[in-house]
mmCIF file of C-alpha atoms in Angstrom:
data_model
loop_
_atom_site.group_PDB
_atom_site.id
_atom_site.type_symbol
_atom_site.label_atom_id
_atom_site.label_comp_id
_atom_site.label_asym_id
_atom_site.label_seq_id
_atom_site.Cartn_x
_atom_site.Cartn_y
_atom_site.Cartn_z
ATOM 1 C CA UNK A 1 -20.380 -15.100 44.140
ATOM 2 C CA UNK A 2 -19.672 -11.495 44.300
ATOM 3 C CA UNK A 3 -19.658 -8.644 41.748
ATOM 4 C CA UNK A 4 -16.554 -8.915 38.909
ATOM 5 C CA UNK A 5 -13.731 -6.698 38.969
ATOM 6 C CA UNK A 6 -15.530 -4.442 36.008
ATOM 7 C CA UNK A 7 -14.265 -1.259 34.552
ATOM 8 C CA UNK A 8 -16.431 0.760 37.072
ATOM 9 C CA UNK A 9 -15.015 -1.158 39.817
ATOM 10 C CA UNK A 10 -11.568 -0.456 38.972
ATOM 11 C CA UNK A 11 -12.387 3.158 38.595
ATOM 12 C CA UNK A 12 -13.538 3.443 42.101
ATOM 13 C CA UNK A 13 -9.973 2.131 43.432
ATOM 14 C CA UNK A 14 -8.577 5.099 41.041
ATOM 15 C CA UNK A 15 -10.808 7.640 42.375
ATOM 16 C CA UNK A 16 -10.424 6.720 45.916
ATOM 17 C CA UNK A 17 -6.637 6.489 45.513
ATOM 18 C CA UNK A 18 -6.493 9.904 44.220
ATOM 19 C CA UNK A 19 -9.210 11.145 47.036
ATOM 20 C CA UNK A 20 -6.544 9.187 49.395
ATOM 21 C CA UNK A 21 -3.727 11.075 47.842
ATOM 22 C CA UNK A 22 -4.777 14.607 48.153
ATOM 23 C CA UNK A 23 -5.541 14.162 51.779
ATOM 24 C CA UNK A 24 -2.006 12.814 52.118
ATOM 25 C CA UNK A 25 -0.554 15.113 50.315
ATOM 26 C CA UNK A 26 1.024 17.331 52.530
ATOM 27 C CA UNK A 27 2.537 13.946 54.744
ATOM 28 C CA UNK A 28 3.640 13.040 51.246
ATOM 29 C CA UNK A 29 5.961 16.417 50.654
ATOM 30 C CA UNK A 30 6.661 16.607 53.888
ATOM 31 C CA UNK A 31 8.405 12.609 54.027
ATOM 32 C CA UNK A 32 9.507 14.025 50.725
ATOM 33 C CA UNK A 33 10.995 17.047 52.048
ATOM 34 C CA UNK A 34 13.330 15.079 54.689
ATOM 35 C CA UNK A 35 15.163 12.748 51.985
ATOM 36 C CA UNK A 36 14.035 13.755 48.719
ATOM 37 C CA UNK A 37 13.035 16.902 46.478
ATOM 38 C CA UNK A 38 9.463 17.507 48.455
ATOM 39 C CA UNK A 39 7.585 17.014 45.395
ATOM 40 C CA UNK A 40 6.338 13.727 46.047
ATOM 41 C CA UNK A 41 2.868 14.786 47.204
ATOM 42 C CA UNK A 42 2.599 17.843 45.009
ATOM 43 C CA UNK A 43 3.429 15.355 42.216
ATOM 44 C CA UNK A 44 0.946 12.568 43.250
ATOM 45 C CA UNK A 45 -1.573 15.143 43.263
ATOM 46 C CA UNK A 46 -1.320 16.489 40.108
ATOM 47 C CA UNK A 47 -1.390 13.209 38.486
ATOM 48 C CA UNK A 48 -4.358 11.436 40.178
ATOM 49 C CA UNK A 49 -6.288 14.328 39.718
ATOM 50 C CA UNK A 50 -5.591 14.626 36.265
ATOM 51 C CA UNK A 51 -5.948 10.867 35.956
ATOM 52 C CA UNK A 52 -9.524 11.781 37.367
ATOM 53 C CA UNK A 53 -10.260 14.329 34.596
ATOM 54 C CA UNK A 54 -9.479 12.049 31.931
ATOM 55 C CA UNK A 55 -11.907 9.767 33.116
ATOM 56 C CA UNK A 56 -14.255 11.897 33.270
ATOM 57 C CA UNK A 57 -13.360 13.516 29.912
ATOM 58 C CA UNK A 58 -13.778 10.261 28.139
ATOM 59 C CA UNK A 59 -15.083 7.579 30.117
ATOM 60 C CA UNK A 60 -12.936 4.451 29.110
ATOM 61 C CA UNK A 61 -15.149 1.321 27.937
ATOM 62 C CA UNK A 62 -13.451 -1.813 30.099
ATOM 63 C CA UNK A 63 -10.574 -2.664 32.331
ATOM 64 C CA UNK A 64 -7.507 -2.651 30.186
ATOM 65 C CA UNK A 65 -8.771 0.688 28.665
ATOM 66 C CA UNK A 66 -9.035 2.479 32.041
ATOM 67 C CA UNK A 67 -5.877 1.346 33.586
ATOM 68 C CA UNK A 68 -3.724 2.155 30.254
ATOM 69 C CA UNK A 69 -5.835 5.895 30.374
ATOM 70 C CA UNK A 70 -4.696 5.987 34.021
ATOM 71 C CA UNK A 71 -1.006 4.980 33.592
ATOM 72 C CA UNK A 72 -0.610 7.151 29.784
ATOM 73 C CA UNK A 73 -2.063 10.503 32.753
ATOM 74 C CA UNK A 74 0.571 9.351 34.846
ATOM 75 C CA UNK A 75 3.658 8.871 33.087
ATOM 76 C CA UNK A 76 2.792 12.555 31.452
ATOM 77 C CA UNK A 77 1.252 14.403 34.050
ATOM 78 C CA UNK A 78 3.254 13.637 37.636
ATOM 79 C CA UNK A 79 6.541 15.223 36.359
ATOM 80 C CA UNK A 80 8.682 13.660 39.041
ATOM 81 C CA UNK A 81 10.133 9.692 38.928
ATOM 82 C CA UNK A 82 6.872 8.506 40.277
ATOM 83 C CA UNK A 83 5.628 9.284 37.020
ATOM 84 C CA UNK A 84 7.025 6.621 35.280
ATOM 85 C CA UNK A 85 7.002 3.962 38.003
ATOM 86 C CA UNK A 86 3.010 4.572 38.941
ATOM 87 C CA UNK A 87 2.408 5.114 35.454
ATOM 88 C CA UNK A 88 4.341 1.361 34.433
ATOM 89 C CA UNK A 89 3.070 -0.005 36.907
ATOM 90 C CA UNK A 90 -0.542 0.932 35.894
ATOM 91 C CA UNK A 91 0.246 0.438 31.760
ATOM 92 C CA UNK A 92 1.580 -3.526 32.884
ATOM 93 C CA UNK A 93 -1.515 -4.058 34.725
ATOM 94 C CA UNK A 94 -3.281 -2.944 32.042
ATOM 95 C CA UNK A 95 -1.918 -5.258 29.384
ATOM 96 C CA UNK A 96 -2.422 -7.710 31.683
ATOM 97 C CA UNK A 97 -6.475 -7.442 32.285
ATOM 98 C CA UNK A 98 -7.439 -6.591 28.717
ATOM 99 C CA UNK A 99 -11.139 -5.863 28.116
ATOM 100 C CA UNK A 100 -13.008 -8.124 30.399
ATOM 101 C CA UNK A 101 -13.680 -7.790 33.791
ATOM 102 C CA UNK A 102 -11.558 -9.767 35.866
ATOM 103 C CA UNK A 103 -11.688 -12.021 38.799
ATOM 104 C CA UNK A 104 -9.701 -12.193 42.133
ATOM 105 C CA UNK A 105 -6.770 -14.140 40.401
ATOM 106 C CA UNK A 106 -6.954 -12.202 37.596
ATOM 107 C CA UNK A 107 -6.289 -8.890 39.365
ATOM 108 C CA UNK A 108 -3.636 -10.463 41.551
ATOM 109 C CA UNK A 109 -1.917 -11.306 38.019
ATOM 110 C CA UNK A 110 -2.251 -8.014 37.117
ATOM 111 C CA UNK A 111 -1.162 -6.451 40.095
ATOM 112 C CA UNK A 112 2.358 -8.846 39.875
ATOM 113 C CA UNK A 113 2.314 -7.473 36.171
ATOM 114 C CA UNK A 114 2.513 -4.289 37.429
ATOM 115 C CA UNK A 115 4.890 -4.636 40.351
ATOM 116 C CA UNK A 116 7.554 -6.415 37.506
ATOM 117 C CA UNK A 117 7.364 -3.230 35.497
ATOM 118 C CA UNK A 118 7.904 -0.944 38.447
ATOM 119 C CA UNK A 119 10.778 -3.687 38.948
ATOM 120 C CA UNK A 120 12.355 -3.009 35.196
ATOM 121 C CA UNK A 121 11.399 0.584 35.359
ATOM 122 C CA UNK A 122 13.337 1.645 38.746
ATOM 123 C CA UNK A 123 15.998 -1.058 39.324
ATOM 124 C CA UNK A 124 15.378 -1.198 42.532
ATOM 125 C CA UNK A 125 15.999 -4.423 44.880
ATOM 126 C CA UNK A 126 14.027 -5.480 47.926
ATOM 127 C CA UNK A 127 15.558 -2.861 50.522
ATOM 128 C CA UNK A 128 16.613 -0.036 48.278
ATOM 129 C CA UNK A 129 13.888 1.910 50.543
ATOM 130 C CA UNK A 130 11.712 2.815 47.613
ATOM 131 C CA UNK A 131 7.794 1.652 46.664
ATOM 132 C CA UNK A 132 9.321 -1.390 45.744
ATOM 133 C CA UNK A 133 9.389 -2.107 49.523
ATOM 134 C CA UNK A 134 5.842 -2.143 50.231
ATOM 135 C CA UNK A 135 4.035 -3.190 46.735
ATOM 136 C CA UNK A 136 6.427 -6.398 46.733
ATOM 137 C CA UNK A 137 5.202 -7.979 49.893
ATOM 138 C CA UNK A 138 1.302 -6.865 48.795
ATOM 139 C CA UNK A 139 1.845 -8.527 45.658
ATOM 140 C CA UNK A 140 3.291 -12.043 48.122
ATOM 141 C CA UNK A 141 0.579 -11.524 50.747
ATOM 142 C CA UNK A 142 -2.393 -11.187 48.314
ATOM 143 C CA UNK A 143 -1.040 -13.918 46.656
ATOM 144 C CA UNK A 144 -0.723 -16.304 49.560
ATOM 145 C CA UNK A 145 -4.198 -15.616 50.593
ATOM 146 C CA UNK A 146 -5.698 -16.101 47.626
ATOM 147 C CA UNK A 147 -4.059 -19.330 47.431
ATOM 148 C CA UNK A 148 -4.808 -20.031 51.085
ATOM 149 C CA UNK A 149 -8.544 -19.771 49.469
ATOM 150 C CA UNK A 150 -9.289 -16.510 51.563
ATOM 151 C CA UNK A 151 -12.305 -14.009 50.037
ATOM 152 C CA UNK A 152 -10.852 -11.516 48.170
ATOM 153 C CA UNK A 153 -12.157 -8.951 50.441
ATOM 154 C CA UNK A 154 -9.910 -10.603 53.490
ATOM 155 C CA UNK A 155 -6.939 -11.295 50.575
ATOM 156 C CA UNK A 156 -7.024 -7.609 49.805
ATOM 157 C CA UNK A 157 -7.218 -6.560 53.448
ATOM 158 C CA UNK A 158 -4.117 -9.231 54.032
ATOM 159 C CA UNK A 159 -2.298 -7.312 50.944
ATOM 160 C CA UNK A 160 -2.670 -3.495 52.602
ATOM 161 C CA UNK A 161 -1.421 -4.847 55.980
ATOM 162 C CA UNK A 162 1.838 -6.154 54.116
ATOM 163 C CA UNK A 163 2.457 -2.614 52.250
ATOM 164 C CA UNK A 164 1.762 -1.236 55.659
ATOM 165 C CA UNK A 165 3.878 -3.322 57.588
ATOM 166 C CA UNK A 166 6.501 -2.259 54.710
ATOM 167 C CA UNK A 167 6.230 1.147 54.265
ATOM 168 C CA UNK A 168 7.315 0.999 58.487
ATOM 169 C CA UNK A 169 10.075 -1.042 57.427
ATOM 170 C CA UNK A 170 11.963 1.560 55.424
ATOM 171 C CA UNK A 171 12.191 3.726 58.385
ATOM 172 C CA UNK A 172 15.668 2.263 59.658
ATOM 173 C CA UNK A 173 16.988 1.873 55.776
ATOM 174 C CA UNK A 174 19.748 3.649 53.534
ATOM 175 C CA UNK A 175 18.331 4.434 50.483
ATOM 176 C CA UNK A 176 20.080 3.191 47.140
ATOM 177 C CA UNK A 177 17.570 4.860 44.265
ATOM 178 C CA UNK A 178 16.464 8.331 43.725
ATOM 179 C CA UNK A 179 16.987 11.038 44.673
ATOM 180 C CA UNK A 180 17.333 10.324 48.708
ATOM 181 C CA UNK A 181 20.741 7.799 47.201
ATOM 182 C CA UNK A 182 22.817 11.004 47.195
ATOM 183 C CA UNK A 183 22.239 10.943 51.484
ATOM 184 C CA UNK A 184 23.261 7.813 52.123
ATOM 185 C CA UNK A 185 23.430 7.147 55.572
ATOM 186 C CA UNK A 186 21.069 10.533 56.545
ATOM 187 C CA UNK A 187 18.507 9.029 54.603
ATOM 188 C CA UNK A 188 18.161 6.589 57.466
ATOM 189 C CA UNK A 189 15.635 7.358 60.159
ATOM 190 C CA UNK A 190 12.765 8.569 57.536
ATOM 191 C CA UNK A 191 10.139 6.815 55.650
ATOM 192 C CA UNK A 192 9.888 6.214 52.092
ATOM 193 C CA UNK A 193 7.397 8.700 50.692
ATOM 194 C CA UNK A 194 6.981 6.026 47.450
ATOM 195 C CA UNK A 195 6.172 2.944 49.526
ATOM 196 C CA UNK A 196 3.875 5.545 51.743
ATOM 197 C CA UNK A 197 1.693 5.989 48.712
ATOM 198 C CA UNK A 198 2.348 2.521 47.629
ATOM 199 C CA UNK A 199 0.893 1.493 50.941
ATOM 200 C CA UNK A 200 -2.493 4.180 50.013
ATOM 201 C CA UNK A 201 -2.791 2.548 47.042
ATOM 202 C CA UNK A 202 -3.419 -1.149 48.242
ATOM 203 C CA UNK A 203 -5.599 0.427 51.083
ATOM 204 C CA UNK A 204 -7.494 2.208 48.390
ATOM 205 C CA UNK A 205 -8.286 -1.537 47.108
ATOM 206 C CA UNK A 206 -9.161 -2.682 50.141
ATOM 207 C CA UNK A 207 -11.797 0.483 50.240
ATOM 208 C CA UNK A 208 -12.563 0.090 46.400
ATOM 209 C CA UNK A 209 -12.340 -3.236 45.530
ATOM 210 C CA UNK A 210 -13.301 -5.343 48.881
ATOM 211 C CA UNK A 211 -17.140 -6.284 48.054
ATOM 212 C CA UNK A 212 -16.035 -7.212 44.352
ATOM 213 C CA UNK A 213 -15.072 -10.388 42.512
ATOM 214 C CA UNK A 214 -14.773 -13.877 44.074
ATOM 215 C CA UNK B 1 25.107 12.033 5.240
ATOM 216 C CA UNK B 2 23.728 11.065 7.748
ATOM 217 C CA UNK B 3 20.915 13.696 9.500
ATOM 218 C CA UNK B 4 21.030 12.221 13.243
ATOM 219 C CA UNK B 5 18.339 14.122 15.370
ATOM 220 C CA UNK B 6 19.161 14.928 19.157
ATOM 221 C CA UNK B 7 16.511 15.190 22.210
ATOM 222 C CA UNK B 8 17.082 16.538 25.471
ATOM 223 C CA UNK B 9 15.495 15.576 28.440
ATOM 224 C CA UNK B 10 15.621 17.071 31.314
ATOM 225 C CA UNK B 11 13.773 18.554 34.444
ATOM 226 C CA UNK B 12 14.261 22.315 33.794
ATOM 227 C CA UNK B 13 13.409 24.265 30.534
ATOM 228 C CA UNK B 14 15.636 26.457 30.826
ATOM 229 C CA UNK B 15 18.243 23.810 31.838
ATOM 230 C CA UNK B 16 17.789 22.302 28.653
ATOM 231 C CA UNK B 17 17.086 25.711 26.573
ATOM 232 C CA UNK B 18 20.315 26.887 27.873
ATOM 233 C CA UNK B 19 22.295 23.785 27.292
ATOM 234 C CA UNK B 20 21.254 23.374 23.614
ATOM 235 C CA UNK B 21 22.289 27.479 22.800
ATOM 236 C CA UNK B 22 25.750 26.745 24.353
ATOM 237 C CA UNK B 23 25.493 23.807 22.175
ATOM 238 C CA UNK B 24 24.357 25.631 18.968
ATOM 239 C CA UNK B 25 26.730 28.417 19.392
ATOM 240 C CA UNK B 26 29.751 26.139 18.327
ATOM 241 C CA UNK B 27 27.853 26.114 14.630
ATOM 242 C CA UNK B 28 25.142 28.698 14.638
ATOM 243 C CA UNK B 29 23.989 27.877 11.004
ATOM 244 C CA UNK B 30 24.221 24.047 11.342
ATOM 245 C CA UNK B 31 20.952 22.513 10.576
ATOM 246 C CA UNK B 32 20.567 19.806 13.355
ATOM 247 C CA UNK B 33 17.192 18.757 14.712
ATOM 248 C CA UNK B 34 17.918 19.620 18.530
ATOM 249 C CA UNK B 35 14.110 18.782 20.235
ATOM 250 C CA UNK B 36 13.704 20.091 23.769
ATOM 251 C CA UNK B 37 11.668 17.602 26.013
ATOM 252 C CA UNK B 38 11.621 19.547 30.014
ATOM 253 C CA UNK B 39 9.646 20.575 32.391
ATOM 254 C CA UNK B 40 5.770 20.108 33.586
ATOM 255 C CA UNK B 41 3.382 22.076 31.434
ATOM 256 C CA UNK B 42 2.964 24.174 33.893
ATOM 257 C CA UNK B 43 6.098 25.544 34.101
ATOM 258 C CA UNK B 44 7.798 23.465 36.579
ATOM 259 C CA UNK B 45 9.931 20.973 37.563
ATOM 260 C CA UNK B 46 9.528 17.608 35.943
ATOM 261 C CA UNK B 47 9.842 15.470 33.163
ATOM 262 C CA UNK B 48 7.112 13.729 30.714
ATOM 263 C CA UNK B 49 6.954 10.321 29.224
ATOM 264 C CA UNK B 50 4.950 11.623 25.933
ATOM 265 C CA UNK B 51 6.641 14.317 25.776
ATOM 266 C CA UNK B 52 9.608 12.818 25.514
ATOM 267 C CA UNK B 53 8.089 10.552 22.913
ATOM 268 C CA UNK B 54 6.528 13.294 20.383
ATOM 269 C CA UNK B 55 10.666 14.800 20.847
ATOM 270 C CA UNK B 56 11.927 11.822 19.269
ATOM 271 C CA UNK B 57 9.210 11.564 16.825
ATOM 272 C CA UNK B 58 9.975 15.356 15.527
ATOM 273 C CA UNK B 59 13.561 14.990 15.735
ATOM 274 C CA UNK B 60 13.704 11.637 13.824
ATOM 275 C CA UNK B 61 14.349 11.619 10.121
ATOM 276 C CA UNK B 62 14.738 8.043 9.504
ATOM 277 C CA UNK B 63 18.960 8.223 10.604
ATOM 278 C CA UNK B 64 18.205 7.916 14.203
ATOM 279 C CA UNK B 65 17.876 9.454 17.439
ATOM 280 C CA UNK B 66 20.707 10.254 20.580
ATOM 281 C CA UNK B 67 18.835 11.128 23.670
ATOM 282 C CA UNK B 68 20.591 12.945 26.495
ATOM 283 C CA UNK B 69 19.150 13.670 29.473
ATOM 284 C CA UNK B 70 19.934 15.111 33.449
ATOM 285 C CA UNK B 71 19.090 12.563 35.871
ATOM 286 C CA UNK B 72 16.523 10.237 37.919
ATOM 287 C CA UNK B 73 12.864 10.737 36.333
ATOM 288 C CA UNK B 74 15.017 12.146 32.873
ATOM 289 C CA UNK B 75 16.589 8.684 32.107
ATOM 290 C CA UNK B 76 13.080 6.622 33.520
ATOM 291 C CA UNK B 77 10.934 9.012 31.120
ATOM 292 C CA UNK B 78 12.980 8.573 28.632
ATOM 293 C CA UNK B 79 12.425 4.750 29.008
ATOM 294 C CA UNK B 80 9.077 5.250 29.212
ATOM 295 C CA UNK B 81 8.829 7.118 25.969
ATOM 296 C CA UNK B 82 10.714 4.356 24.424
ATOM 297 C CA UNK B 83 7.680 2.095 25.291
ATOM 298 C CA UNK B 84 5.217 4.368 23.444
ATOM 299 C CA UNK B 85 7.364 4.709 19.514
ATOM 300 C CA UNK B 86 6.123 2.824 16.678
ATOM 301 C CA UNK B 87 8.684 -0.272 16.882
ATOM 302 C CA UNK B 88 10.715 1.466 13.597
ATOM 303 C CA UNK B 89 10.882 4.074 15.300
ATOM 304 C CA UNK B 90 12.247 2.873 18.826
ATOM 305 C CA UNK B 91 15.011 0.701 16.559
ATOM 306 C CA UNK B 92 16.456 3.643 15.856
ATOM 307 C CA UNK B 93 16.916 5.400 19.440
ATOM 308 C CA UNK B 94 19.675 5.376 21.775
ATOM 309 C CA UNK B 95 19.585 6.743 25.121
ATOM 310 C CA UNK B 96 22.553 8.136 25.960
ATOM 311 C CA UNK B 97 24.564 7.970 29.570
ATOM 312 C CA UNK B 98 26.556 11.039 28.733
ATOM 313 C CA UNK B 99 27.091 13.928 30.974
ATOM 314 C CA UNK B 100 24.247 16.388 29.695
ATOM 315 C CA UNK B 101 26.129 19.858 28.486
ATOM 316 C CA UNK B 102 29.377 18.118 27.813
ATOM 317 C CA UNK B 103 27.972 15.315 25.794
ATOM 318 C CA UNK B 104 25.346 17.482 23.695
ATOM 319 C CA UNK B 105 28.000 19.956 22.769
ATOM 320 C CA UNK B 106 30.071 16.853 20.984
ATOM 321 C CA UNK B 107 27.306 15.553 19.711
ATOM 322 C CA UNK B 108 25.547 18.498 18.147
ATOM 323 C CA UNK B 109 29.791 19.053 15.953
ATOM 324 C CA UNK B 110 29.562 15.405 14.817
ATOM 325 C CA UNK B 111 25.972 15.044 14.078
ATOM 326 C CA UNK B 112 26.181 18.512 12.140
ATOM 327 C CA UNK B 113 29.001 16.613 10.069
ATOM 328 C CA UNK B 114 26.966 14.244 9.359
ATOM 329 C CA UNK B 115 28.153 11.491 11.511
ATOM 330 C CA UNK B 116 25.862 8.216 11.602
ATOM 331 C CA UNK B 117 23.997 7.288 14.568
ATOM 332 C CA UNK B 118 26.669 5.181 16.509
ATOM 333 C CA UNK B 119 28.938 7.897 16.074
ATOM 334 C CA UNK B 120 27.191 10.717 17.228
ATOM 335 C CA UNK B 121 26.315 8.468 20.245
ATOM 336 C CA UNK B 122 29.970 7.997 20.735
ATOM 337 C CA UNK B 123 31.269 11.348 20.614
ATOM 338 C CA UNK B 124 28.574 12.109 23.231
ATOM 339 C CA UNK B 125 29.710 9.724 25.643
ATOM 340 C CA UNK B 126 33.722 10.686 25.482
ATOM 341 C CA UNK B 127 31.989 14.150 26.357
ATOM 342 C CA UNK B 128 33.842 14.487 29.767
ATOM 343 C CA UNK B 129 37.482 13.751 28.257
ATOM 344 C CA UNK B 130 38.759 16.984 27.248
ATOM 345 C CA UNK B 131 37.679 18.108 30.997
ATOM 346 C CA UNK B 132 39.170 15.034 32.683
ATOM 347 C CA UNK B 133 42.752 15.604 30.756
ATOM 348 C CA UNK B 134 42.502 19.533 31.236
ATOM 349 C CA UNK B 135 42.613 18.527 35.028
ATOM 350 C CA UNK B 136 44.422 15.592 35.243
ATOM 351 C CA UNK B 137 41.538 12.772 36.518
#
C-alpha cells in the first residue's frame, strides 16, 4: 500500500496548483477577457500565491488545517467570484478530512464535499458554462474508478481527463452565471476560464497526489 | 430604538465610499453604523469574504445587520462571510437584494429612526419605487 494522503501531500497538490496557475495565467485573463472581466488569471494568481505564503508563514499541522488555511486565503485574497467558489470549495473539503490523513475514498468524499459547496455557493446547474462543468464530472469519474477498484493514481488520472473533456465542452455553451450571463448568446464559442482552472486543479492531483494513498 | 447597523459590499471603494456620502447627506448628524466592505487590499477591484465578515461584526450592536451589496462576487462574499460569524451573530444578518444606492439611501432614513431590523430591510428593498412611479414602469 502506498503513502496516505498526509498534510504534506495535500500541500504539494496546493503548491503545484498555484505553480500551474501562474503559468496559466495569462490563458486565464485572456479566456477571461473574451466573456468575462479578464481578471480571472490575475485573480487566481494572487490567491494561490498568497495561499502559498500562508503556508509557509505558518505551516498548518494536518489535512483539515491546511485546506481550511487554503480556502480562509482564498475567499479573502482572490477578490473576484472565484474567491468564494475556490475558497468553499476548499473550506467543505476541509471539514470533510479533519485531522488525519486520508485515504483514496476519503479524498474522493472530500472532493464531492467540496464540489456541493461550490454547488450552494454559485447556483449553478450542469451546463451553466461555469467550473461547475468540469469539477462535476471529476467528482463522477473519480468516483466510478474508485469503485471500479482502479489505483488511485489511474482514478485520479481518470478524474483530470473528465474536467478536461469538460472544460472543451463549454466551448459551444451560453453562459447562465457570472459575469459572461449578461452576453448571452456571444458568450458562445469561448471556453469557461473557471472550468479551465477547474480542469488545472484535478491535473495538479494527478501531478501531486498520484503516488499517494491506496 | 432600535440601532440597526448597515454594510456595504461592493467591488469598488469608491463605489461604495461614494454611495454611503450620498446616503449620509440626507441626515449628516445621524449616528448610524454604515461599515464599508470593497475592494482588494491593494486597491483594486474585488470583494473579500473576511472582510465582509469583520463589517458586520463592527457594525453590529446586538439589533441586527442589513447588508447591501453590487453584484456577482458582492452577494457570494457576502455569503461567505455569513459562514465565518459566531452563530448569534449570523441570526441577526440579512442580506439584502436591493438595488445598491437606492436601497442604502432608504435604509440609512429608517434605520436612523430607529426602525427594527425587518424594517430597515424593507424600506431597502422598496428602494427602486419612487424611481419606477417617477417614470411610469
Amino acid at each position: 500500500m502506498a503513502d496516505s494522503l498526509d498534510v504534506s501531500a495535500l500541500e504539494a497538490w496546493v503548491r503545484e496548483f498555484a505553480r500551474s496557475i501562474a503559468e496559466h495565467k495569462d490563458e486565464l485573463t485572456a479566456l477571461d477577457s473574451a466573456i468575462g472581466d479578464a481578471d480571472h488569471g490575475a485573480n487566481m494568481d494572487r490567491g494561490m500565491s498568497a495561499a502559498v505564503a500562508a503556508l509557509e508563514a505558518s505551516p498548518p499541522a494536518d489535512p483539515g488545517a491546511l485546506l481550511k488555511q487554503v480556502g480562509m486565503t482564498l475567499v479573502s485574497k482572490v477578490g473576484g467570484a472565484s474567491g468564494p467558489l475556490y475558497g468553499t470549495f476548499f473550506l467543505r473539503m476541509a471539514g470533510t478530512l479533519g485531522p488525519d490523513p486520508a485515504d483514496d475514498e476519503a479524498f474522493a468524499r472530500a472532493l464531492r464535499a467540496g464540489l456541493d459547496g461550490v454547488i450552494a455557493r454559485g447556483k449553478a446547474e450542469p451546463g451553466d458554462k461555469t467550473m461547475l462543468d468540469a469539477l462535476a464530472p471529476a467528482c463522477d469519474a473519480l468516483d466510478a474508478a474508485l469503485a471500479a477498484g482502479e489505483p488511485f493514481g489511474a482514478a485520479l488520472r481518470a478524474a483530470a481527463a473528465a474536467a478536461g473533456a469538460g472544460r472543451d465542452a463549454t466551448v459551444p455553451l451560453v453562459a447562465r452565471k457570472g459575469r459572461a450571463s449578461y452576453l448571452g448568446e456571444r458568450s458562445a464559442g469561448h471556453q469557461d476560464p473557471g472550468a479551465t482552472s477547474t480542469a488545472l486543479l484535478l491535473d495538479a492531483a494527478v501531478t501531486a497526489l498520484s503516488g499517494s494513498a491506496g | 430604538m432600535a440601532r440597526v447597523g448597515l454594510v456595504v459590499v461592493s467591488h469598488s471603494r469608491p463605489l461604495a465610499e461614494a454611495a454611503v456620502a450620498l446616503a449620509r447627506q440626507m441626515l449628516p448628524s445621524a449616528e448610524v453604523a454604515v461599515e464599508v466592505a470593497a475592494g482588494t487590499d491593494d486597491g483594486g477591484l474585488g470583494t473579500d469574504a473576511v472582510a465582509v465578515s469583520a463589517a458586520i461584526t463592527a457594525a453590529d450592536s446586538g439589533d441586527g445587520v442589513v447588508v447591501l451589496m453590487d453584484l456577482g462576487s458582492a452577494v457570494m462574499s457576502a455569503e461567505t462571510a455569513l459562514e465565518l460569524l459566531d452563530d448569534d451573530v449570523r441570526d441577526r444578518v440579512v442580506l439584502s437584494s436591493a438595488p445598491l444606492v437606492e436601497g442604502l439611501v432608504g435604509a440609512v432614513v429608517v434605520a436612523a429612526g430607529g426602525a427594527d431590523r425587518d424594517r430597515v430591510a424593507a424600506e431597502a428593498l422598496r428602494g427602486l419605487a419612487p424611481k419606477q412611479a417617477h417614470l411610469d414602469q
